[in-house]
Amino acid sequence: MLYRTTAIALAATLLAGCAGDANDESQEAADAVVAVSSDEQAIEDVRAYWETHYNMHHADMVASTYADSAWSLPADGGLLVGRAAIEADLAAGMEASPTASITGRDLLLMGDLAVGMGTYEVTAAPEGGESMNWSGTYLNVMTKASGEWKILGSITNFDAARPEGWPWNAPSGEAPAEEGTMKEITDYYATHWNMGHASMVADLYTEDALQSFANAPVLEGRAAIEDAMAESMQSGAKLTIHDVGTMPLGEGWAADGGWYQLDGPDGTAVQMGSYLTILKQQEDGSWKIHRSVTNGQPAPAM
């Protein structure tokens, strides 16, 4: 179930108003609201702690918000696996004296797992260099262990094209095995994208989906997503999606991630990147995309 701060506050107020004659069932509901509200606040505290110590350039303290086995798909490319790798990447980026502002957008809670989506803005002033500004979207999968919420997996992107000469982190090593269980959906997505069927691809999304494509702002709702895809399809680029892994989140939710490549009409690779998608199971057993973030960079020269 998707919980928002306003909804929780309203529910808590309503339950408090009828506490005088509440039965056991309503008291259990009130306790559940309190528990959810507590988790939401704890997750917000993680976001605030991350932001505070990032701006103080404490790479180790920012890294402490991640699980030991966490992974990250950063906006500038590549794959980071493990807290140590994430900390090293943070420390390298902090050499440019960045300052970040992070805004949470919504939160999906399911027991001891959660998904948070939001936006960020960064200003950096490297010594001897010009000031730079960039912004984008993030999507986090979080886990609760021993009463603490930690980031288990994360993806970020840019919401506009990066300046020429931006130092991308090109993928290295062999491509990961495709072990995801949403391949039927990703194959359908790519097939109908390549056929220019924007409406059929959009049908894979929930009505109130949020989609953040690489180098573009967040799109709200299926109609906006369809319009954006229809425009993108006019380029004639062909899409290939590689479904690397799927994580059940419980309560009819799942996270799915992998990588993609766009090839121009002449067959030359023009863009590649990663994706992380949150899917919601429908009453008929099918799955639809509810939240999704895709990053991307120019394809490396072969």
Short mmCIF file of C-alpha atoms in Angstrom, two decimals:
data_model
loop_
_atom_site.label_atom_id
_atom_site.label_comp_id
_atom_site.label_asym_id
_atom_site.label_seq_id
_atom_site.Cartn_x
_atom_site.Cartn_y
_atom_site.Cartn_z
CA MET A 1 0.00 0.00 0.00
CA LEU A 2 1.30 3.46 -0.84
CA TYR A 3 1.49 5.64 2.22
CA ARG A 4 1.85 9.38 2.09
CA THR A 5 2.50 11.72 5.01
CA THR A 6 -0.85 13.50 4.62
CA ALA A 7 -2.79 10.24 4.47
CA ILE A 8 -1.10 8.91 7.60
CA ALA A 9 -1.64 12.16 9.49
CA LEU A 10 -5.31 12.21 8.51
CA ALA A 11 -5.81 8.57 9.50
CA ALA A 12 -4.14 9.15 12.84
CA THR A 13 -6.36 12.16 13.51
CA LEU A 14 -9.53 10.26 12.65
CA LEU A 15 -8.57 7.31 14.83
CA ALA A 16 -7.69 9.57 17.73
CA GLY A 17 -11.06 11.28 17.44
CA CYS A 18 -12.96 8.04 18.01
CA ALA A 19 -10.62 6.57 20.62
CA GLY A 20 -13.23 6.88 23.35
CA ASP A 21 -15.43 4.11 21.95
CA ALA A 22 -12.89 2.24 19.80
CA ASN A 23 -13.13 -1.54 19.75
CA ASP A 24 -10.18 -3.91 19.60
CA GLU A 25 -10.15 -3.85 15.81
CA SER A 26 -9.94 -0.06 15.59
CA GLN A 27 -7.24 -0.02 18.27
CA GLU A 28 -5.20 -2.48 16.21
CA ALA A 29 -5.64 -0.19 13.20
CA ALA A 30 -4.51 2.79 15.27
CA ASP A 31 -1.42 0.87 16.39
CA ALA A 32 -0.66 -0.02 12.75
CA VAL A 33 -0.87 3.66 11.73
CA VAL A 34 1.53 4.61 14.52
CA ALA A 35 3.94 1.88 13.42
CA VAL A 36 3.81 2.97 9.79
CA SER A 37 4.25 6.61 10.77
CA SER A 38 7.27 5.65 12.87
CA ASP A 39 8.86 3.82 9.93
CA GLU A 40 8.18 6.71 7.60
CA GLN A 41 9.85 9.12 10.03
CA ALA A 42 12.82 6.77 10.42
CA ILE A 43 13.27 6.66 6.65
CA GLU A 44 13.01 10.45 6.46
CA ASP A 45 15.70 10.62 9.15
CA VAL A 46 17.98 8.48 6.96
CA ARG A 47 17.44 10.89 4.06
CA ALA A 48 18.22 13.90 6.27
CA TYR A 49 21.32 12.20 7.72
CA TRP A 50 22.53 11.31 4.20
CA GLU A 51 22.10 14.90 3.03
CA THR A 52 23.70 16.47 6.11
CA HIS A 53 26.83 14.36 6.03
CA TYR A 54 27.13 14.51 2.25
CA ASN A 55 27.24 18.29 2.54
CA MET A 56 29.87 17.98 5.28
CA HIS A 57 31.83 15.64 2.95
CA HIS A 58 31.78 12.74 5.41
CA ALA A 59 31.89 9.87 2.93
CA ASP A 60 32.11 7.21 5.63
CA MET A 61 29.04 8.51 7.47
CA VAL A 62 26.99 8.73 4.26
CA ALA A 63 28.08 5.19 3.40
CA SER A 64 26.84 4.03 6.82
CA THR A 65 23.26 4.54 5.58
CA TYR A 66 23.79 1.61 3.16
CA ALA A 67 23.60 -2.10 3.93
CA ASP A 68 26.91 -3.98 3.77
CA SER A 69 25.77 -5.72 0.57
CA ALA A 70 24.18 -2.63 -0.99
CA TRP A 71 24.47 -1.81 -4.68
CA SER A 72 24.19 1.46 -6.53
CA LEU A 73 23.52 2.45 -10.14
CA PRO A 74 24.81 6.05 -10.18
CA ALA A 75 23.72 8.65 -12.69
CA ASP A 76 27.21 8.88 -14.16
CA GLY A 77 27.23 5.21 -15.08
CA GLY A 78 28.64 1.94 -13.86
CA LEU A 79 27.68 -0.39 -11.02
CA LEU A 80 28.86 -0.16 -7.42
CA VAL A 81 28.55 -3.30 -5.28
CA GLY A 82 29.11 -3.23 -1.53
CA ARG A 83 29.32 -0.42 1.00
CA ALA A 84 33.08 -0.03 0.54
CA ALA A 85 32.73 0.63 -3.20
CA ILE A 86 29.92 3.11 -2.58
CA GLU A 87 32.01 4.94 0.02
CA ALA A 88 35.00 5.16 -2.34
CA ASP A 89 32.77 6.63 -5.07
CA LEU A 90 31.29 9.14 -2.63
CA ALA A 91 34.75 10.18 -1.43
CA ALA A 92 35.94 10.73 -5.01
CA GLY A 93 32.92 12.90 -5.81
CA MET A 94 33.35 14.95 -2.64
CA GLU A 95 36.71 16.23 -3.88
CA ALA A 96 34.69 18.77 -5.87
CA SER A 97 33.12 20.16 -2.64
CA PRO A 98 29.49 19.37 -3.60
CA THR A 99 26.36 20.48 -1.77
CA ALA A 100 23.16 18.48 -2.21
CA SER A 101 19.49 19.10 -1.57
CA ILE A 102 17.23 16.03 -1.55
CA THR A 103 13.44 16.04 -1.72
CA GLY A 104 11.46 12.86 -1.01
CA ARG A 105 8.49 12.43 -3.30
CA ASP A 106 6.67 9.32 -2.12
CA LEU A 107 7.21 6.19 -0.11
CA LEU A 108 6.02 2.62 -0.53
CA LEU A 109 6.14 0.49 2.62
CA MET A 110 5.76 -3.28 2.83
CA GLY A 111 6.81 -4.66 6.19
CA ASP A 112 10.58 -4.59 6.55
CA LEU A 113 11.12 -3.36 2.99
CA ALA A 114 10.44 0.06 1.50
CA VAL A 115 10.83 1.98 -1.74
CA GLY A 116 11.46 5.72 -1.76
CA MET A 117 11.47 8.00 -4.77
CA GLY A 118 12.46 11.64 -4.96
CA THR A 119 14.61 14.29 -6.58
CA TYR A 120 17.97 15.88 -5.85
CA GLU A 121 19.98 18.97 -6.76
CA VAL A 122 23.76 19.31 -6.47
CA THR A 123 26.11 22.26 -6.76
CA ALA A 124 29.85 21.60 -6.90
CA ALA A 125 32.74 24.04 -6.84
CA PRO A 126 35.97 22.17 -7.56
CA GLU A 127 39.13 23.99 -6.58
CA GLY A 128 40.46 25.90 -9.56
CA GLY A 129 37.42 25.02 -11.67
CA GLU A 130 34.04 26.48 -12.56
CA SER A 131 30.97 25.87 -10.45
CA MET A 132 28.67 23.13 -11.75
CA ASN A 133 25.02 22.34 -11.11
CA TRP A 134 23.06 19.19 -11.84
CA SER A 135 19.89 17.50 -10.69
CA GLY A 136 17.89 14.33 -11.19
CA THR A 137 15.76 11.60 -9.69
CA TYR A 138 16.53 8.74 -7.31
CA LEU A 139 14.80 5.48 -6.46
CA ASN A 140 15.86 3.55 -3.34
CA VAL A 141 15.00 0.07 -2.11
CA MET A 142 15.46 -0.04 1.67
CA THR A 143 15.52 -2.80 4.25
CA LYS A 144 14.89 -2.76 8.00
CA ALA A 145 17.19 -4.91 10.13
CA SER A 146 17.60 -4.79 13.91
CA GLY A 147 15.29 -1.77 13.96
CA GLU A 148 17.41 0.26 11.51
CA TRP A 149 16.51 1.24 7.96
CA LYS A 150 19.35 0.90 5.43
CA ILE A 151 19.56 1.50 1.68
CA LEU A 152 19.78 -1.88 -0.04
CA GLY A 153 19.78 -0.71 -3.66
CA SER A 154 19.68 2.64 -5.42
CA ILE A 155 19.55 4.25 -8.84
CA THR A 156 19.98 7.91 -9.75
CA ASN A 157 19.80 9.77 -13.04
CA PHE A 158 20.12 13.25 -14.48
CA ASP A 159 17.03 15.22 -15.46
CA ALA A 160 18.80 17.04 -18.30
CA ALA A 161 21.64 16.33 -20.68
CA ARG A 162 25.04 16.61 -19.04
CA PRO A 163 27.67 19.10 -20.28
CA GLU A 164 29.99 17.97 -23.04
CA GLY A 165 33.05 16.28 -21.61
CA TRP A 166 31.29 14.96 -18.50
CA PRO A 167 33.43 12.11 -17.01
CA TRP A 168 31.21 9.05 -17.41
CA ASN A 169 31.96 5.78 -15.61
CA ALA A 170 31.90 3.27 -18.43
CA PRO A 171 30.77 -0.30 -17.61
CA SER A 172 33.61 -2.75 -17.16
CA GLY A 173 33.92 -6.53 -17.18
CA GLU A 174 31.42 -8.98 -18.57
CA ALA A 175 27.74 -8.13 -18.74
CA PRO A 176 25.80 -9.65 -15.82
CA ALA A 177 23.68 -12.74 -16.40
CA GLU A 178 20.01 -12.12 -17.18
CA GLU A 179 18.24 -13.79 -14.28
CA GLY A 180 15.21 -11.53 -13.85
CA THR A 181 11.70 -12.97 -13.82
CA MET A 182 10.08 -10.01 -15.61
CA LYS A 183 11.58 -10.85 -19.01
CA GLU A 184 8.13 -11.30 -20.56
CA ILE A 185 7.38 -7.68 -19.70
CA THR A 186 10.76 -6.30 -20.76
CA ASP A 187 10.62 -8.20 -24.06
CA TYR A 188 7.11 -6.88 -24.72
CA TYR A 189 8.28 -3.38 -23.82
CA ALA A 190 11.23 -3.50 -26.25
CA THR A 191 9.26 -5.18 -29.04
CA HIS A 192 6.49 -2.61 -29.09
CA TRP A 193 8.88 0.29 -28.52
CA ASN A 194 10.74 -0.76 -31.65
CA MET A 195 7.46 -1.02 -33.56
CA GLY A 196 6.50 2.51 -32.50
CA HIS A 197 3.50 1.34 -30.44
CA ALA A 198 3.58 3.96 -27.69
CA SER A 199 0.09 3.11 -26.43
CA MET A 200 0.91 -0.59 -26.07
CA VAL A 201 4.08 0.15 -24.11
CA ALA A 202 2.18 2.64 -21.95
CA ASP A 203 -0.35 -0.08 -21.13
CA LEU A 204 2.41 -1.74 -19.11
CA TYR A 205 2.17 1.14 -16.59
CA THR A 206 -0.34 1.77 -13.82
CA GLU A 207 -2.64 4.74 -14.33
CA ASP A 208 -0.77 6.81 -11.69
CA ALA A 209 2.74 5.61 -12.52
CA LEU A 210 5.83 7.79 -12.13
CA GLN A 211 8.54 7.38 -14.76
CA SER A 212 11.90 9.15 -14.85
CA PHE A 213 13.69 8.49 -18.14
CA ALA A 214 17.38 9.33 -18.53
CA ASN A 215 18.11 13.04 -18.94
CA ALA A 216 14.47 14.07 -18.47
CA PRO A 217 12.20 15.19 -15.60
CA VAL A 218 9.74 12.87 -13.87
CA LEU A 219 6.60 12.03 -15.84
CA GLU A 220 3.32 11.67 -13.93
CA GLY A 221 0.66 9.25 -15.11
CA ARG A 222 0.28 6.84 -18.01
CA ALA A 223 -0.89 9.49 -20.49
CA ALA A 224 2.20 11.67 -19.99
CA ILE A 225 4.45 8.62 -20.27
CA GLU A 226 2.78 7.60 -23.54
CA ASP A 227 3.21 11.08 -25.02
CA ALA A 228 6.91 11.17 -24.11
CA MET A 229 7.53 7.73 -25.57
CA ALA A 230 5.70 8.57 -28.79
CA GLU A 231 8.02 11.55 -29.25
CA SER A 232 11.14 9.50 -28.47
CA MET A 233 10.13 6.74 -30.90
CA GLN A 234 10.29 9.21 -33.77
CA SER A 235 14.09 9.01 -33.65
CA GLY A 236 13.93 5.47 -35.01
CA ALA A 237 16.34 4.18 -32.34
CA LYS A 238 15.98 0.48 -31.48
CA LEU A 239 15.78 -0.65 -27.86
CA THR A 240 17.20 -3.78 -26.26
CA ILE A 241 16.50 -4.53 -22.58
CA HIS A 242 18.48 -6.98 -20.45
CA ASP A 243 16.56 -8.12 -17.35
CA VAL A 244 19.28 -8.89 -14.79
CA GLY A 245 17.36 -9.53 -11.56
CA THR A 246 13.99 -9.41 -9.81
CA MET A 247 13.42 -8.98 -6.06
CA PRO A 248 10.01 -9.84 -4.51
CA LEU A 249 9.01 -7.10 -2.09
CA GLY A 250 5.90 -8.78 -0.70
CA GLU A 251 2.25 -7.68 -0.69
CA GLY A 252 2.06 -7.89 -4.48
CA TRP A 253 5.12 -5.77 -5.24
CA ALA A 254 8.44 -6.51 -6.90
CA ALA A 255 11.62 -4.65 -7.90
CA ASP A 256 13.23 -5.40 -11.24
CA GLY A 257 16.50 -4.09 -12.61
CA GLY A 258 18.88 -4.42 -15.51
CA TRP A 259 20.42 -2.51 -18.37
CA TYR A 260 19.46 -1.37 -21.85
CA GLN A 261 20.96 -0.16 -25.09
CA LEU A 262 19.61 2.13 -27.78
CA ASP A 263 20.93 1.69 -31.33
CA GLY A 264 20.49 4.25 -34.06
CA PRO A 265 18.79 3.45 -37.39
CA ASP A 266 22.20 2.51 -38.81
CA GLY A 267 22.77 -0.05 -36.02
CA THR A 268 25.34 2.04 -34.16
CA ALA A 269 24.98 2.08 -30.36
CA VAL A 270 24.02 5.59 -29.23
CA GLN A 271 23.03 5.24 -25.57
CA MET A 272 23.17 2.71 -22.78
CA GLY A 273 22.25 2.72 -19.12
CA SER A 274 20.56 0.98 -16.21
CA TYR A 275 16.99 0.82 -14.95
CA LEU A 276 15.23 0.03 -11.68
CA THR A 277 11.50 -0.58 -11.81
CA ILE A 278 8.90 -1.20 -9.11
CA LEU A 279 6.01 -3.32 -10.34
CA LYS A 280 2.56 -3.87 -8.85
CA GLN A 281 0.67 -7.11 -9.34
CA GLN A 282 -2.85 -6.70 -10.71
CA GLU A 283 -6.01 -8.62 -9.77
CA ASP A 284 -5.62 -10.85 -12.83
CA GLY A 285 -2.08 -11.78 -11.77
CA SER A 286 -0.32 -9.60 -14.34
CA TRP A 287 2.30 -7.02 -13.40
CA LYS A 288 2.38 -3.31 -14.20
CA ILE A 289 5.13 -0.72 -13.78
CA HIS A 290 4.34 1.70 -10.96
CA ARG A 291 7.63 3.51 -10.37
CA SER A 292 10.68 3.51 -12.65
CA VAL A 293 13.98 5.35 -13.02
CA THR A 294 16.33 4.93 -15.98
CA ASN A 295 19.77 6.48 -16.32
CA GLY A 296 21.81 6.69 -19.47
CA GLN A 297 25.00 7.84 -21.08
CA PRO A 298 26.52 7.93 -24.54
CA ALA A 299 27.46 4.42 -25.64
CA PRO A 300 31.23 3.89 -25.50
CA ALA A 301 33.04 3.74 -28.83
CA MET A 302 33.65 0.14 -29.93
#
